[in-house]
């Protein structure tokens, strides 16, 4: 198992094989003015400390939860590629992800927590900095949306511990690419015009084109839909 350099591990956490990484309190950049309207405005916020799973939740970790609780399995649990033990779980609704995190005494990350973990404090375009995504750093799709690209070594999802070169400054892996990640937030513009019924996915996935593979891209998604082959999640612990 290869661990990302620079990881500040809070503790092993309640999920076997997926430690929590400390993200300290402080100011950080949220949003951007040069992208889609729903990413605006760019501003500085003061965020509290939290800890986030180093990787996406894997099929093995989700199967352990199913065995312990009787919760329904992931839709792709038996898929020959998507269901591999060390790959991120996909085929889960927002509620499935929420219940998993709550079972472990954790929560889904907010959009602000996701963005702080992924962008650092200076508002980077990517977890590793400003250099464009490449096959060493991220499991991504073809240049034109939305099909997979096996040239990075994986036709669909990659193992959750892959792509150490794409780690964030704190050592969190695959915050963009591999699978979209559920957040806790209801979708609405940053300058609110009323609540929506969708939840927000972040980070892009194994079949995302470059326009979707940034730390600021926001995807509004039906929280009840559990048939996505490219949507997963990770958990956080807020405050200590």
One Martini backbone bead per residue (centre of mass of N, CA, C, O) as a GRO file, in nm:
protein
  240
    1UNK     BB    1   0.095   0.036   0.024
    2UNK     BB    2   0.048   0.378  -0.077
    3UNK     BB    3   0.140   0.677   0.064
    4UNK     BB    4   0.096   0.998   0.094
    5UNK     BB    5   0.265   1.262   0.096
    6UNK     BB    6   0.190   1.471   0.380
    7UNK     BB    7   0.017   1.320   0.569
    8UNK     BB    8  -0.221   1.424   0.827
    9UNK     BB    9  -0.301   1.211   1.065
   10UNK     BB   10  -0.534   1.193   1.303
   11UNK     BB   11  -0.646   0.892   1.256
   12UNK     BB   12  -0.778   0.588   1.183
   13UNK     BB   13  -1.054   0.558   1.259
   14UNK     BB   14  -1.364   0.377   1.192
   15UNK     BB   15  -1.231   0.296   0.906
   16UNK     BB   16  -1.094   0.044   0.772
   17UNK     BB   17  -0.824   0.167   0.578
   18UNK     BB   18  -0.942   0.490   0.639
   19UNK     BB   19  -0.808   0.747   0.728
   20UNK     BB   20  -0.783   1.050   0.889
   21UNK     BB   21  -0.737   1.386   0.772
   22UNK     BB   22  -0.609   1.679   0.854
   23UNK     BB   23  -0.783   2.000   0.862
   24UNK     BB   24  -0.722   2.307   0.921
   25UNK     BB   25  -0.785   2.595   1.035
   26UNK     BB   26  -0.898   2.869   0.820
   27UNK     BB   27  -0.832   3.029   0.544
   28UNK     BB   28  -1.011   3.026   0.220
   29UNK     BB   29  -1.087   2.949  -0.107
   30UNK     BB   30  -1.412   3.017  -0.264
   31UNK     BB   31  -1.456   2.981  -0.559
   32UNK     BB   32  -1.519   3.134  -0.894
   33UNK     BB   33  -1.508   3.375  -1.180
   34UNK     BB   34  -1.408   3.182  -1.447
   35UNK     BB   35  -1.663   3.014  -1.450
   36UNK     BB   36  -1.938   2.911  -1.384
   37UNK     BB   37  -2.197   3.065  -1.231
   38UNK     BB   38  -2.215   2.844  -0.984
   39UNK     BB   39  -1.904   2.943  -0.879
   40UNK     BB   40  -2.019   3.212  -0.788
   41UNK     BB   41  -1.818   3.372  -0.591
   42UNK     BB   42  -1.511   3.473  -0.507
   43UNK     BB   43  -1.380   3.383  -0.176
   44UNK     BB   44  -1.315   3.433   0.162
   45UNK     BB   45  -1.288   3.192   0.425
   46UNK     BB   46  -1.374   3.061   0.748
   47UNK     BB   47  -1.254   2.754   0.870
   48UNK     BB   48  -1.285   2.469   1.023
   49UNK     BB   49  -1.191   2.195   1.159
   50UNK     BB   50  -1.106   1.876   0.999
   51UNK     BB   51  -1.172   1.534   0.887
   52UNK     BB   52  -1.064   1.315   0.614
   53UNK     BB   53  -1.070   1.085   0.404
   54UNK     BB   54  -0.820   0.970   0.210
   55UNK     BB   55  -1.048   0.806   0.070
   56UNK     BB   56  -1.261   0.653  -0.076
   57UNK     BB   57  -1.504   0.444  -0.046
   58UNK     BB   58  -1.508   0.110  -0.048
   59UNK     BB   59  -1.634  -0.192  -0.110
   60UNK     BB   60  -1.537  -0.324   0.147
   61UNK     BB   61  -1.643  -0.108   0.345
   62UNK     BB   62  -1.939  -0.133   0.254
   63UNK     BB   63  -1.977  -0.437   0.307
   64UNK     BB   64  -1.932  -0.419   0.612
   65UNK     BB   65  -2.180  -0.242   0.661
   66UNK     BB   66  -2.392  -0.436   0.548
   67UNK     BB   67  -2.327  -0.671   0.745
   68UNK     BB   68  -2.385  -0.497   1.013
   69UNK     BB   69  -2.696  -0.369   0.913
   70UNK     BB   70  -2.861  -0.457   0.634
   71UNK     BB   71  -2.804  -0.289   0.418
   72UNK     BB   72  -2.802  -0.217   0.112
   73UNK     BB   73  -2.641  -0.271  -0.155
   74UNK     BB   74  -2.463  -0.198  -0.399
   75UNK     BB   75  -2.539  -0.202  -0.729
   76UNK     BB   76  -2.212  -0.288  -0.808
   77UNK     BB   77  -2.101  -0.526  -0.625
   78UNK     BB   78  -2.084  -0.758  -0.882
   79UNK     BB   79  -1.893  -0.622  -1.054
   80UNK     BB   80  -1.595  -0.695  -1.220
   81UNK     BB   81  -1.491  -0.383  -1.171
   82UNK     BB   82  -1.669  -0.199  -0.971
   83UNK     BB   83  -1.657  -0.444  -0.729
   84UNK     BB   84  -1.387  -0.408  -0.625
   85UNK     BB   85  -1.259  -0.388  -0.315
   86UNK     BB   86  -1.037  -0.132  -0.372
   87UNK     BB   87  -1.266   0.019  -0.489
   88UNK     BB   88  -1.490   0.244  -0.530
   89UNK     BB   89  -1.795   0.296  -0.448
   90UNK     BB   90  -2.091   0.233  -0.643
   91UNK     BB   91  -2.427   0.270  -0.640
   92UNK     BB   92  -2.519   0.530  -0.455
   93UNK     BB   93  -2.696   0.714  -0.264
   94UNK     BB   94  -2.719   0.969  -0.056
   95UNK     BB   95  -2.842   0.803   0.179
   96UNK     BB   96  -2.635   0.579   0.183
   97UNK     BB   97  -2.396   0.763   0.251
   98UNK     BB   98  -2.509   0.892   0.506
   99UNK     BB   99  -2.548   0.629   0.673
  100UNK     BB  100  -2.261   0.537   0.671
  101UNK     BB  101  -2.137   0.777   0.819
  102UNK     BB  102  -2.320   0.766   1.072
  103UNK     BB  103  -2.234   0.479   1.162
  104UNK     BB  104  -1.925   0.616   1.208
  105UNK     BB  105  -1.958   0.918   1.323
  106UNK     BB  106  -2.016   1.073   1.056
  107UNK     BB  107  -1.998   1.278   0.755
  108UNK     BB  108  -2.064   1.457   0.504
  109UNK     BB  109  -1.933   1.678   0.310
  110UNK     BB  110  -1.911   1.982   0.242
  111UNK     BB  111  -1.836   2.200   0.004
  112UNK     BB  112  -1.627   2.352   0.173
  113UNK     BB  113  -1.466   2.104   0.262
  114UNK     BB  114  -1.395   1.995  -0.008
  115UNK     BB  115  -1.251   2.251  -0.119
  116UNK     BB  116  -1.035   2.273   0.096
  117UNK     BB  117  -0.908   1.991   0.050
  118UNK     BB  118  -0.858   2.036  -0.269
  119UNK     BB  119  -0.728   2.357  -0.271
  120UNK     BB  120  -0.663   2.463  -0.015
  121UNK     BB  121  -0.592   2.812   0.056
  122UNK     BB  122  -0.537   2.938  -0.262
  123UNK     BB  123  -0.720   2.818  -0.499
  124UNK     BB  124  -0.681   2.569  -0.654
  125UNK     BB  125  -0.754   2.375  -0.937
  126UNK     BB  126  -0.585   2.150  -0.788
  127UNK     BB  127  -0.459   1.952  -0.547
  128UNK     BB  128  -0.145   1.992  -0.664
  129UNK     BB  129  -0.239   2.266  -0.823
  130UNK     BB  130  -0.199   2.414  -1.164
  131UNK     BB  131  -0.145   2.178  -1.316
  132UNK     BB  132  -0.249   1.982  -1.535
  133UNK     BB  133  -0.401   1.711  -1.601
  134UNK     BB  134  -0.295   1.365  -1.576
  135UNK     BB  135  -0.211   1.018  -1.578
  136UNK     BB  136  -0.057   1.051  -1.292
  137UNK     BB  137  -0.303   1.208  -1.117
  138UNK     BB  138  -0.565   1.094  -1.289
  139UNK     BB  139  -0.886   0.948  -1.325
  140UNK     BB  140  -1.001   0.976  -1.656
  141UNK     BB  141  -1.135   1.081  -1.942
  142UNK     BB  142  -1.209   1.195  -2.219
  143UNK     BB  143  -1.201   1.491  -2.393
  144UNK     BB  144  -1.494   1.391  -2.453
  145UNK     BB  145  -1.790   1.377  -2.338
  146UNK     BB  146  -1.862   1.050  -2.165
  147UNK     BB  147  -1.576   0.866  -2.150
  148UNK     BB  148  -1.353   0.643  -2.117
  149UNK     BB  149  -0.984   0.607  -2.031
  150UNK     BB  150  -0.724   0.360  -2.042
  151UNK     BB  151  -0.443   0.524  -2.047
  152UNK     BB  152  -0.432   0.530  -1.713
  153UNK     BB  153  -0.506   0.197  -1.658
  154UNK     BB  154  -0.835   0.257  -1.652
  155UNK     BB  155  -1.161   0.205  -1.770
  156UNK     BB  156  -1.246   0.281  -1.480
  157UNK     BB  157  -1.195   0.233  -1.192
  158UNK     BB  158  -0.971   0.285  -0.927
  159UNK     BB  159  -0.791   0.245  -0.683
  160UNK     BB  160  -0.800   0.439  -0.399
  161UNK     BB  161  -0.462   0.439  -0.380
  162UNK     BB  162  -0.425   0.596  -0.626
  163UNK     BB  163  -0.255   0.866  -0.738
  164UNK     BB  164  -0.028   1.016  -0.555
  165UNK     BB  165   0.043   1.266  -0.746
  166UNK     BB  166  -0.271   1.384  -0.679
  167UNK     BB  167  -0.237   1.492  -0.413
  168UNK     BB  168  -0.276   1.675  -0.164
  169UNK     BB  169  -0.113   1.861   0.069
  170UNK     BB  170  -0.237   1.650   0.299
  171UNK     BB  171  -0.286   1.355   0.136
  172UNK     BB  172  -0.534   1.345  -0.043
  173UNK     BB  173  -0.720   1.128  -0.250
  174UNK     BB  174  -0.910   1.169  -0.528
  175UNK     BB  175  -1.065   1.463  -0.547
  176UNK     BB  176  -1.017   1.398  -0.842
  177UNK     BB  177  -1.162   1.171  -0.990
  178UNK     BB  178  -1.291   0.842  -1.045
  179UNK     BB  179  -1.523   0.981  -0.838
  180UNK     BB  180  -1.788   1.108  -0.752
  181UNK     BB  181  -1.896   1.324  -0.466
  182UNK     BB  182  -2.079   1.343  -0.207
  183UNK     BB  183  -2.262   1.589  -0.044
  184UNK     BB  184  -2.457   1.760   0.198
  185UNK     BB  185  -2.568   1.956  -0.010
  186UNK     BB  186  -2.780   2.161  -0.140
  187UNK     BB  187  -2.872   2.293  -0.433
  188UNK     BB  188  -2.730   2.623  -0.498
  189UNK     BB  189  -2.655   2.914  -0.540
  190UNK     BB  190  -2.433   3.126  -0.388
  191UNK     BB  191  -2.664   3.323  -0.479
  192UNK     BB  192  -2.953   3.292  -0.364
  193UNK     BB  193  -3.279   3.145  -0.526
  194UNK     BB  194  -3.337   2.899  -0.379
  195UNK     BB  195  -3.410   2.592  -0.324
  196UNK     BB  196  -3.332   2.251  -0.385
  197UNK     BB  197  -3.351   1.888  -0.452
  198UNK     BB  198  -3.060   1.873  -0.494
  199UNK     BB  199  -2.746   1.747  -0.491
  200UNK     BB  200  -2.386   1.752  -0.448
  201UNK     BB  201  -2.127   1.698  -0.672
  202UNK     BB  202  -1.772   1.612  -0.673
  203UNK     BB  203  -1.459   1.585  -0.893
  204UNK     BB  204  -1.529   1.376  -1.075
  205UNK     BB  205  -1.425   1.110  -1.316
  206UNK     BB  206  -1.348   0.837  -1.525
  207UNK     BB  207  -1.561   1.004  -1.750
  208UNK     BB  208  -1.423   1.283  -1.748
  209UNK     BB  209  -1.367   1.583  -1.859
  210UNK     BB  210  -1.179   1.862  -1.805
  211UNK     BB  211  -1.422   2.054  -1.722
  212UNK     BB  212  -1.488   1.852  -1.459
  213UNK     BB  213  -1.167   1.864  -1.346
  214UNK     BB  214  -1.227   2.036  -1.069
  215UNK     BB  215  -1.250   2.199  -0.749
  216UNK     BB  216  -1.536   2.369  -0.847
  217UNK     BB  217  -1.719   2.173  -0.960
  218UNK     BB  218  -2.087   2.149  -1.000
  219UNK     BB  219  -2.322   1.877  -0.938
  220UNK     BB  220  -2.646   1.826  -0.994
  221UNK     BB  221  -2.835   1.568  -0.806
  222UNK     BB  222  -3.017   1.295  -0.760
  223UNK     BB  223  -3.043   1.146  -0.446
  224UNK     BB  224  -3.204   0.868  -0.545
  225UNK     BB  225  -2.981   0.789  -0.732
  226UNK     BB  226  -2.822   0.437  -0.772
  227UNK     BB  227  -2.694   0.392  -1.095
  228UNK     BB  228  -2.418   0.505  -1.077
  229UNK     BB  229  -2.081   0.434  -1.209
  230UNK     BB  230  -1.946   0.739  -1.086
  231UNK     BB  231  -2.058   0.734  -0.772
  232UNK     BB  232  -1.951   0.850  -0.450
  233UNK     BB  233  -1.753   0.865  -0.134
  234UNK     BB  234  -1.689   1.046   0.175
  235UNK     BB  235  -1.578   1.136   0.502
  236UNK     BB  236  -1.635   1.332   0.808
  237UNK     BB  237  -1.488   1.526   1.083
  238UNK     BB  238  -1.613   1.773   1.291
  239UNK     BB  239  -1.434   1.879   1.494
  240UNK     BB  240  -1.267   1.845   1.850
   0.00000   0.00000   0.00000
